[in-house]
Amino acid sequence: MTSSTGRSLLELIGGADERGLAAAGLACLDRCLPLLAPERAEVLRPVWAAVARGGGAAWAEAVAKARVELDGAGGADADAGGVVALVRAMIDAVPAEWAEEPLRAWAERCSTVALAVHRLYDVNEDGPLHAGELRRQLAVLDTVAHGPTGLRRARELSTEGGRVLRAVVSRRARTA
């Protein structure tokens, strides 16, 4: 699958600047966060604001605060090899430094983890949930490439994706 510009996910991540990389990783984390801490949906709002301001000290401060607020989320992590551990690893790996290389490594990892998480809940390996997550990742990278104005759309895509994933998980829990 490619973006509206005809570029692949790897190409978009490879060509993104710091703001785009931070937004891409944060969007993946934001969509998966309800699996770890459904009651803390707004904990990443200050991190999004730091991305809009261009990172720096605001980024480091917002990331540190979010980590503290999410410390212990997900309980005792009974599924250490499962979804909670994957989402926790995304949070733990957020770079405090606003620099291209650590943000790129984090964005790539978040992309991979988010796709894997969606695949776990899908009806088949490349089902609609996984395909939807891939489309959202491409759309986020496309929109943030247009500057700070694209961040609002990226956040909307993340909110929508989080709702979809929560609904799928909830439906699965009811039928189990």
Phi, psi and omega in degrees: 000143180235165180282180178295342177268002179083009181261149180281167178302315179297322178294319180294317177296318180297331182259000183282150174272183183304314181298316179296319179294316179297317179295320180296312179295316181296322179297318177298313178299315181300319180291329182268343184305323179302338178287335181263314187216075184300332182279358183241044185299331185265004184297335181270357181305314178295332178289319175300318179297322178294323176298316180298326180279354177095020172081228181065220182297325179298321178297308182302317180294315180294321178296315180299316180296317180297320178299316179297314181295331181263359179300126180085355178298145181090010177068212183280006178059056182299335180257057188312329179262009187252207188297316181301318179295322179295315180291319177301320179296326177297317179293314182297333184270356180301122180287134176286337182273131177272083181216149188304309186294312177296324178292323179295315179299318180293315180300318178297316180295316180298320178300312180298314181295314181299318177296320179295317179298314180295324178295324179299326183264001184276164180287332174210176189306316180240048182283189186294328179292315178296315180297321178296320178295318178299316178299318180296319179298317178297316181295320179299311181296323176296313185289321182286343176294344180269011176099190186301333181294335179285347182294324179299315179295321178299318179293320177299317178298322180292318178298314178300314180296322177297319178296317180299312181296318178300318180296318179295315180296318179297315179297318179296320180294324179291327183269352182281000000 
